[in-house]
Amino acid sequence: GAGVSQTPSNKVTEKGKYVELRCDPISGHTALYWYRQSLGQGPEFLIYFQGTGAADDSGLPNDRFFAVRPEGSVSTLKIQRTERGDSAVYLCASSWDSGGTDTQYFGPGTRLTVL
Amino acid sequence: KQEVTQIPAALSVPEGENLVLNCSFTDSAIYNLQWFRQDPGKGLTSLLLIQSSQREQTSGRLNASLDKSSGRSTLYIAASQPGDSATYLCAASRNKLIFGAGTRLAVHP
């Protein structure tokens, strides 16, 4: 595709529910990143994939958060037993490799609201 | 642990002024330093990427410099325009990006 796409653009859920957020990276990009941005703050790293494997998941806040990328393209961020503090914009980015030398291209984000 | 700080937090200037936005980072072991622009309610747009071996990058009216030894980067915007109004974020990269909180820029006619 022309750019990174994320669905849904907005998600409202109730406390305790399960949500899935999807990211479609730029075609051919092997590295995929998830970030979370709270109001007035810069994005905060969650996890990144090189191909199908999670190369660094040190930013996941707890075991309620999990992400997969089974075929090395589309990725899904999964949040179990959502809490009000999970409300934020979840951003996905992709790049050609994970060597850190390439520009990361960001999607428009998914705004998650937990009531 | 890498920490990134941006100064000022907010800036309001009249059209036509030249601007300097500052970014500092605590760990100089980075692969590159990236500057992004974020419009309200939107994702991030990459502006400039400076590799760790480089000193500066230029794109149009934008110029970014990097001094790894002092842990500093600056973004220079020449002849500012109202369309430059946005939040500007810098990020230090070692695979994952560590962001500052951003500088909110308003350029008024």
PDB file of C-alpha atoms in Angstrom:
ATOM      1  CA  GLY A   1       0.000   0.000   0.000  1.00  0.00           C
ATOM      2  CA  ALA A   2       0.917   3.660  -0.178  1.00  0.00           C
ATOM      3  CA  GLY A   3       1.388   3.999   3.539  1.00  0.00           C
ATOM      4  CA  VAL A   4       0.878   2.381   6.934  1.00  0.00           C
ATOM      5  CA  SER A   5      -2.786   1.824   7.683  1.00  0.00           C
ATOM      6  CA  GLN A   6      -4.432   1.128  11.026  1.00  0.00           C
ATOM      7  CA  THR A   7      -7.898  -0.088  11.881  1.00  0.00           C
ATOM      8  CA  PRO A   8     -10.122   0.879  13.506  1.00  0.00           C
ATOM      9  CA  SER A   9      -9.422   4.602  13.627  1.00  0.00           C
ATOM     10  CA  ASN A  10     -11.434   4.863  16.833  1.00  0.00           C
ATOM     11  CA  LYS A  11     -12.387   2.221  19.383  1.00  0.00           C
ATOM     12  CA  VAL A  12     -14.576   2.767  22.420  1.00  0.00           C
ATOM     13  CA  THR A  13     -14.865  -0.106  24.862  1.00  0.00           C
ATOM     14  CA  GLU A  14     -15.871  -0.803  28.422  1.00  0.00           C
ATOM     15  CA  LYS A  15     -13.498  -1.558  31.261  1.00  0.00           C
ATOM     16  CA  GLY A  16     -12.671  -5.254  31.363  1.00  0.00           C
ATOM     17  CA  LYS A  17     -13.303  -5.943  27.672  1.00  0.00           C
ATOM     18  CA  TYR A  18     -10.840  -7.368  25.129  1.00  0.00           C
ATOM     19  CA  VAL A  19      -9.718  -5.318  22.108  1.00  0.00           C
ATOM     20  CA  GLU A  20      -7.658  -5.933  18.988  1.00  0.00           C
ATOM     21  CA  LEU A  21      -5.936  -3.208  17.009  1.00  0.00           C
ATOM     22  CA  ARG A  22      -4.661  -3.912  13.511  1.00  0.00           C
ATOM     23  CA  CYS A  23      -1.700  -2.518  11.576  1.00  0.00           C
ATOM     24  CA  ASP A  24      -0.937  -2.955   7.865  1.00  0.00           C
ATOM     25  CA  PRO A  25       2.660  -1.894   7.193  1.00  0.00           C
ATOM     26  CA  ILE A  26       4.117  -0.576   3.968  1.00  0.00           C
ATOM     27  CA  SER A  27       4.579  -3.470   1.574  1.00  0.00           C
ATOM     28  CA  GLY A  28       8.051  -4.979   1.854  1.00  0.00           C
ATOM     29  CA  HIS A  29       8.934  -3.415   5.196  1.00  0.00           C
ATOM     30  CA  THR A  30      10.385  -6.088   7.447  1.00  0.00           C
ATOM     31  CA  ALA A  31      10.369  -4.116  10.690  1.00  0.00           C
ATOM     32  CA  LEU A  32       7.140  -3.120  12.450  1.00  0.00           C
ATOM     33  CA  TYR A  33       6.773  -1.074  15.623  1.00  0.00           C
ATOM     34  CA  TRP A  34       3.974  -0.294  18.054  1.00  0.00           C
ATOM     35  CA  TYR A  35       3.904   2.875  20.161  1.00  0.00           C
ATOM     36  CA  ARG A  36       1.376   4.425  22.518  1.00  0.00           C
ATOM     37  CA  GLN A  37       0.776   8.167  22.857  1.00  0.00           C
ATOM     38  CA  SER A  38      -1.045   9.847  25.712  1.00  0.00           C
ATOM     39  CA  LEU A  39      -2.365  13.390  25.442  1.00  0.00           C
ATOM     40  CA  GLY A  40       0.408  15.975  25.480  1.00  0.00           C
ATOM     41  CA  GLN A  41       3.194  13.381  25.471  1.00  0.00           C
ATOM     42  CA  GLY A  42       5.519  11.926  22.893  1.00  0.00           C
ATOM     43  CA  PRO A  43       4.907   8.356  21.715  1.00  0.00           C
ATOM     44  CA  GLU A  44       6.121   5.591  24.021  1.00  0.00           C
ATOM     45  CA  PHE A  45       7.650   2.401  22.589  1.00  0.00           C
ATOM     46  CA  LEU A  46       5.765  -0.857  23.145  1.00  0.00           C
ATOM     47  CA  ILE A  47       7.170  -3.601  20.894  1.00  0.00           C
ATOM     48  CA  TYR A  48       8.921  -4.185  17.606  1.00  0.00           C
ATOM     49  CA  PHE A  49       9.007  -7.072  15.160  1.00  0.00           C
ATOM     50  CA  GLN A  50      11.675  -8.117  12.721  1.00  0.00           C
ATOM     51  CA  GLY A  51       9.773 -10.395  10.353  1.00  0.00           C
ATOM     52  CA  THR A  52       7.457 -12.634  12.350  1.00  0.00           C
ATOM     53  CA  GLY A  53       9.316 -12.512  15.643  1.00  0.00           C
ATOM     54  CA  ALA A  54       9.179  -9.942  18.415  1.00  0.00           C
ATOM     55  CA  ALA A  55      12.728  -8.598  18.615  1.00  0.00           C
ATOM     56  CA  ASP A  56      12.062  -6.306  21.574  1.00  0.00           C
ATOM     57  CA  ASP A  57       8.911  -6.325  23.726  1.00  0.00           C
ATOM     58  CA  SER A  58      10.414  -4.416  26.623  1.00  0.00           C
ATOM     59  CA  GLY A  59       7.875  -1.607  26.323  1.00  0.00           C
ATOM     60  CA  LEU A  60       4.758  -3.701  26.890  1.00  0.00           C
ATOM     61  CA  PRO A  61       3.409  -2.427  30.226  1.00  0.00           C
ATOM     62  CA  ASN A  62       2.142  -5.768  31.555  1.00  0.00           C
ATOM     63  CA  ASP A  63       0.922  -9.210  30.521  1.00  0.00           C
ATOM     64  CA  ARG A  64      -2.478  -7.863  29.446  1.00  0.00           C
ATOM     65  CA  PHE A  65      -0.767  -6.583  26.292  1.00  0.00           C
ATOM     66  CA  PHE A  66       0.269  -8.949  23.508  1.00  0.00           C
ATOM     67  CA  ALA A  67       1.116  -8.505  19.831  1.00  0.00           C
ATOM     68  CA  VAL A  68       1.505 -10.892  16.920  1.00  0.00           C
ATOM     69  CA  ARG A  69       2.721 -10.754  13.345  1.00  0.00           C
ATOM     70  CA  PRO A  70       2.184 -14.321  12.119  1.00  0.00           C
ATOM     71  CA  GLU A  71       3.107 -13.876   8.451  1.00  0.00           C
ATOM     72  CA  GLY A  72       5.589 -11.057   8.764  1.00  0.00           C
ATOM     73  CA  SER A  73       3.220  -8.429   7.396  1.00  0.00           C
ATOM     74  CA  VAL A  74       0.022  -7.447   9.237  1.00  0.00           C
ATOM     75  CA  SER A  75       0.291  -7.109  13.009  1.00  0.00           C
ATOM     76  CA  THR A  76      -2.354  -7.181  15.711  1.00  0.00           C
ATOM     77  CA  LEU A  77      -1.993  -5.607  19.140  1.00  0.00           C
ATOM     78  CA  LYS A  78      -4.219  -7.342  21.668  1.00  0.00           C
ATOM     79  CA  ILE A  79      -5.256  -5.920  25.024  1.00  0.00           C
ATOM     80  CA  GLN A  80      -7.041  -8.088  27.563  1.00  0.00           C
ATOM     81  CA  ARG A  81      -9.153  -6.866  30.508  1.00  0.00           C
ATOM     82  CA  THR A  82      -8.857  -3.244  29.412  1.00  0.00           C
ATOM     83  CA  GLU A  83      -8.458  -0.543  32.046  1.00  0.00           C
ATOM     84  CA  ARG A  84      -9.231   3.175  31.873  1.00  0.00           C
ATOM     85  CA  GLY A  85      -5.495   3.878  31.948  1.00  0.00           C
ATOM     86  CA  ASP A  86      -5.119   2.057  28.625  1.00  0.00           C
ATOM     87  CA  SER A  87      -6.909   4.944  26.897  1.00  0.00           C
ATOM     88  CA  ALA A  88      -4.468   6.474  24.409  1.00  0.00           C
ATOM     89  CA  VAL A  89      -3.632   6.671  20.718  1.00  0.00           C
ATOM     90  CA  TYR A  90      -1.885   3.509  19.555  1.00  0.00           C
ATOM     91  CA  LEU A  91       0.525   4.158  16.692  1.00  0.00           C
ATOM     92  CA  CYS A  92       2.091   1.666  14.342  1.00  0.00           C
ATOM     93  CA  ALA A  93       5.195   2.276  12.241  1.00  0.00           C
ATOM     94  CA  SER A  94       7.211   0.265   9.735  1.00  0.00           C
ATOM     95  CA  SER A  95      10.652   0.469   8.151  1.00  0.00           C
ATOM     96  CA  TRP A  96      12.836  -1.477   5.722  1.00  0.00           C
ATOM     97  CA  ASP A  97      14.885  -3.093   8.462  1.00  0.00           C
ATOM     98  CA  SER A  98      15.442  -2.978  12.168  1.00  0.00           C
ATOM     99  CA  GLY A  99      19.058  -1.914  11.973  1.00  0.00           C
ATOM    100  CA  GLY A 100      17.926   1.447  13.233  1.00  0.00           C
ATOM    101  CA  THR A 101      19.279   3.342  10.249  1.00  0.00           C
ATOM    102  CA  ASP A 102      16.039   3.683   8.327  1.00  0.00           C
ATOM    103  CA  THR A 103      13.171   6.101   8.681  1.00  0.00           C
ATOM    104  CA  GLN A 104      10.120   4.769  10.466  1.00  0.00           C
ATOM    105  CA  TYR A 105       6.846   5.577   8.691  1.00  0.00           C
ATOM    106  CA  PHE A 106       3.856   6.011  10.947  1.00  0.00           C
ATOM    107  CA  GLY A 107       0.195   5.201  10.482  1.00  0.00           C
ATOM    108  CA  PRO A 108      -2.619   7.564  11.559  1.00  0.00           C
ATOM    109  CA  GLY A 109      -3.162   5.682  14.812  1.00  0.00           C
ATOM    110  CA  THR A 110      -6.068   4.074  16.628  1.00  0.00           C
ATOM    111  CA  ARG A 111      -7.655   6.161  19.363  1.00  0.00           C
ATOM    112  CA  LEU A 112      -8.688   3.776  22.154  1.00  0.00           C
ATOM    113  CA  THR A 113     -11.123   4.983  24.808  1.00  0.00           C
ATOM    114  CA  VAL A 114     -11.884   2.734  27.762  1.00  0.00           C
ATOM    115  CA  LEU A 115     -15.001   3.803  29.665  1.00  0.00           C
TER     116      LEU A 115
ATOM    117  CA  LYS B   1      18.021   4.439  30.041  1.00  0.00           C
ATOM    118  CA  GLN B   2      17.644   6.930  27.208  1.00  0.00           C
ATOM    119  CA  GLU B   3      15.799  10.150  28.043  1.00  0.00           C
ATOM    120  CA  VAL B   4      14.924  12.812  25.496  1.00  0.00           C
ATOM    121  CA  THR B   5      14.040  16.392  26.385  1.00  0.00           C
ATOM    122  CA  GLN B   6      12.716  19.117  24.107  1.00  0.00           C
ATOM    123  CA  ILE B   7      12.880  22.822  24.759  1.00  0.00           C
ATOM    124  CA  PRO B   8      10.803  24.954  24.545  1.00  0.00           C
ATOM    125  CA  ALA B   9       7.565  23.086  25.217  1.00  0.00           C
ATOM    126  CA  ALA B  10       5.625  25.713  23.265  1.00  0.00           C
ATOM    127  CA  LEU B  11       6.493  28.570  20.952  1.00  0.00           C
ATOM    128  CA  SER B  12       4.386  31.278  19.307  1.00  0.00           C
ATOM    129  CA  VAL B  13       5.977  33.485  16.660  1.00  0.00           C
ATOM    130  CA  PRO B  14       4.944  35.853  13.870  1.00  0.00           C
ATOM    131  CA  GLU B  15       5.222  34.682  10.302  1.00  0.00           C
ATOM    132  CA  GLY B  16       8.656  35.075   8.716  1.00  0.00           C
ATOM    133  CA  GLU B  17      10.783  34.444  11.813  1.00  0.00           C
ATOM    134  CA  ASN B  18      13.641  31.957  11.847  1.00  0.00           C
ATOM    135  CA  LEU B  19      13.256  29.362  14.613  1.00  0.00           C
ATOM    136  CA  VAL B  20      15.415  26.956  16.569  1.00  0.00           C
ATOM    137  CA  LEU B  21      13.937  23.953  18.342  1.00  0.00           C
ATOM    138  CA  ASN B  22      16.153  22.081  20.774  1.00  0.00           C
ATOM    139  CA  CYS B  23      16.417  18.396  21.603  1.00  0.00           C
ATOM    140  CA  SER B  24      18.759  16.748  24.104  1.00  0.00           C
ATOM    141  CA  PHE B  25      19.352  13.063  24.849  1.00  0.00           C
ATOM    142  CA  THR B  26      21.211  11.327  27.664  1.00  0.00           C
ATOM    143  CA  ASP B  27      22.692   8.268  25.915  1.00  0.00           C
ATOM    144  CA  SER B  28      24.948   9.047  22.950  1.00  0.00           C
ATOM    145  CA  ALA B  29      24.918   5.403  21.748  1.00  0.00           C
ATOM    146  CA  ILE B  30      22.289   6.059  19.103  1.00  0.00           C
ATOM    147  CA  TYR B  31      21.958   4.908  15.497  1.00  0.00           C
ATOM    148  CA  ASN B  32      20.272   8.103  14.367  1.00  0.00           C
ATOM    149  CA  LEU B  33      18.189  11.071  15.459  1.00  0.00           C
ATOM    150  CA  GLN B  34      14.865  11.739  13.781  1.00  0.00           C
ATOM    151  CA  TRP B  35      12.611  14.780  13.670  1.00  0.00           C
ATOM    152  CA  PHE B  36       8.879  14.407  13.110  1.00  0.00           C
ATOM    153  CA  ARG B  37       5.924  16.712  12.668  1.00  0.00           C
ATOM    154  CA  GLN B  38       2.521  15.919  14.161  1.00  0.00           C
ATOM    155  CA  ASP B  39      -0.646  17.811  13.276  1.00  0.00           C
ATOM    156  CA  PRO B  40      -3.572  17.697  15.766  1.00  0.00           C
ATOM    157  CA  GLY B  41      -5.322  14.329  15.721  1.00  0.00           C
ATOM    158  CA  LYS B  42      -2.930  12.954  13.097  1.00  0.00           C
ATOM    159  CA  GLY B  43      -0.034  10.538  12.922  1.00  0.00           C
ATOM    160  CA  LEU B  44       3.640  11.468  12.645  1.00  0.00           C
ATOM    161  CA  THR B  45       5.301  12.706   9.481  1.00  0.00           C
ATOM    162  CA  SER B  46       9.044  12.193   9.170  1.00  0.00           C
ATOM    163  CA  LEU B  47      10.929  15.435   8.462  1.00  0.00           C
ATOM    164  CA  LEU B  48      14.623  14.624   8.746  1.00  0.00           C
ATOM    165  CA  LEU B  49      16.808  11.710   9.810  1.00  0.00           C
ATOM    166  CA  ILE B  50      20.429  12.273  10.809  1.00  0.00           C
ATOM    167  CA  GLN B  51      22.611   9.172  10.973  1.00  0.00           C
ATOM    168  CA  SER B  52      24.952   8.942  13.942  1.00  0.00           C
ATOM    169  CA  SER B  53      27.937   9.523  11.641  1.00  0.00           C
ATOM    170  CA  GLN B  54      26.456  12.711  10.194  1.00  0.00           C
ATOM    171  CA  ARG B  55      26.435  16.260  11.514  1.00  0.00           C
ATOM    172  CA  GLU B  56      23.406  17.702   9.750  1.00  0.00           C
ATOM    173  CA  GLN B  57      20.636  17.188   7.217  1.00  0.00           C
ATOM    174  CA  THR B  58      18.683  19.723   5.186  1.00  0.00           C
ATOM    175  CA  SER B  59      15.297  19.633   3.487  1.00  0.00           C
ATOM    176  CA  GLY B  60      13.927  22.852   2.038  1.00  0.00           C
ATOM    177  CA  ARG B  61      13.555  25.400   4.844  1.00  0.00           C
ATOM    178  CA  LEU B  62      14.468  22.815   7.481  1.00  0.00           C
ATOM    179  CA  ASN B  63      17.947  22.068   8.763  1.00  0.00           C
ATOM    180  CA  ALA B  64      18.724  19.627  11.556  1.00  0.00           C
ATOM    181  CA  SER B  65      22.075  19.257  13.274  1.00  0.00           C
ATOM    182  CA  LEU B  66      23.421  16.536  15.536  1.00  0.00           C
ATOM    183  CA  ASP B  67      26.176  16.675  18.142  1.00  0.00           C
ATOM    184  CA  LYS B  68      26.410  13.198  19.621  1.00  0.00           C
ATOM    185  CA  SER B  69      29.171  14.028  22.073  1.00  0.00           C
ATOM    186  CA  SER B  70      27.060  16.672  23.785  1.00  0.00           C
ATOM    187  CA  GLY B  71      23.773  14.810  23.320  1.00  0.00           C
ATOM    188  CA  ARG B  72      22.092  17.600  21.391  1.00  0.00           C
ATOM    189  CA  SER B  73      20.179  18.151  18.189  1.00  0.00           C
ATOM    190  CA  THR B  74      18.575  21.299  16.840  1.00  0.00           C
ATOM    191  CA  LEU B  75      15.936  21.829  14.195  1.00  0.00           C
ATOM    192  CA  TYR B  76      16.205  25.143  12.401  1.00  0.00           C
ATOM    193  CA  ILE B  77      13.163  26.422  10.511  1.00  0.00           C
ATOM    194  CA  ALA B  78      13.810  29.326   8.166  1.00  0.00           C
ATOM    195  CA  ALA B  79      11.209  31.958   7.247  1.00  0.00           C
ATOM    196  CA  SER B  80       8.390  30.339   9.222  1.00  0.00           C
ATOM    197  CA  GLN B  81       4.883  30.174   7.747  1.00  0.00           C
ATOM    198  CA  PRO B  82       1.446  29.615   9.325  1.00  0.00           C
ATOM    199  CA  GLY B  83       1.409  26.171   7.700  1.00  0.00           C
ATOM    200  CA  ASP B  84       4.394  25.222   9.884  1.00  0.00           C
ATOM    201  CA  SER B  85       2.114  25.287  12.945  1.00  0.00           C
ATOM    202  CA  ALA B  86       2.228  21.796  14.478  1.00  0.00           C
ATOM    203  CA  THR B  87       3.977  19.804  17.196  1.00  0.00           C
ATOM    204  CA  TYR B  88       7.566  18.891  16.420  1.00  0.00           C
ATOM    205  CA  LEU B  89       8.975  15.734  17.981  1.00  0.00           C
ATOM    206  CA  CYS B  90      12.530  14.492  18.095  1.00  0.00           C
ATOM    207  CA  ALA B  91      13.394  10.851  18.682  1.00  0.00           C
ATOM    208  CA  ALA B  92      16.660   9.103  19.458  1.00  0.00           C
ATOM    209  CA  SER B  93      16.909   5.750  17.724  1.00  0.00           C
ATOM    210  CA  ARG B  94      18.571   2.515  18.627  1.00  0.00           C
ATOM    211  CA  ASN B  95      16.054   0.376  16.743  1.00  0.00           C
ATOM    212  CA  LYS B  96      13.174   1.611  18.875  1.00  0.00           C
ATOM    213  CA  LEU B  97      12.522   5.347  18.978  1.00  0.00           C
ATOM    214  CA  ILE B  98      12.642   7.249  22.266  1.00  0.00           C
ATOM    215  CA  PHE B  99      10.685  10.464  21.897  1.00  0.00           C
ATOM    216  CA  GLY B 100      10.705  13.796  23.595  1.00  0.00           C
ATOM    217  CA  ALA B 101       7.406  15.388  24.624  1.00  0.00           C
ATOM    218  CA  GLY B 102       7.515  17.758  21.656  1.00  0.00           C
ATOM    219  CA  THR B 103       7.497  21.480  20.952  1.00  0.00           C
ATOM    220  CA  ARG B 104       4.097  22.970  20.042  1.00  0.00           C
ATOM    221  CA  LEU B 105       4.703  25.641  17.430  1.00  0.00           C
ATOM    222  CA  ALA B 106       2.192  28.310  16.444  1.00  0.00           C
ATOM    223  CA  VAL B 107       3.071  30.679  13.598  1.00  0.00           C
ATOM    224  CA  HIS B 108       0.609  33.534  13.290  1.00  0.00           C
ATOM    225  CA  PRO B 109       0.136  35.761  10.226  1.00  0.00           C
TER     226      PRO B 109
END
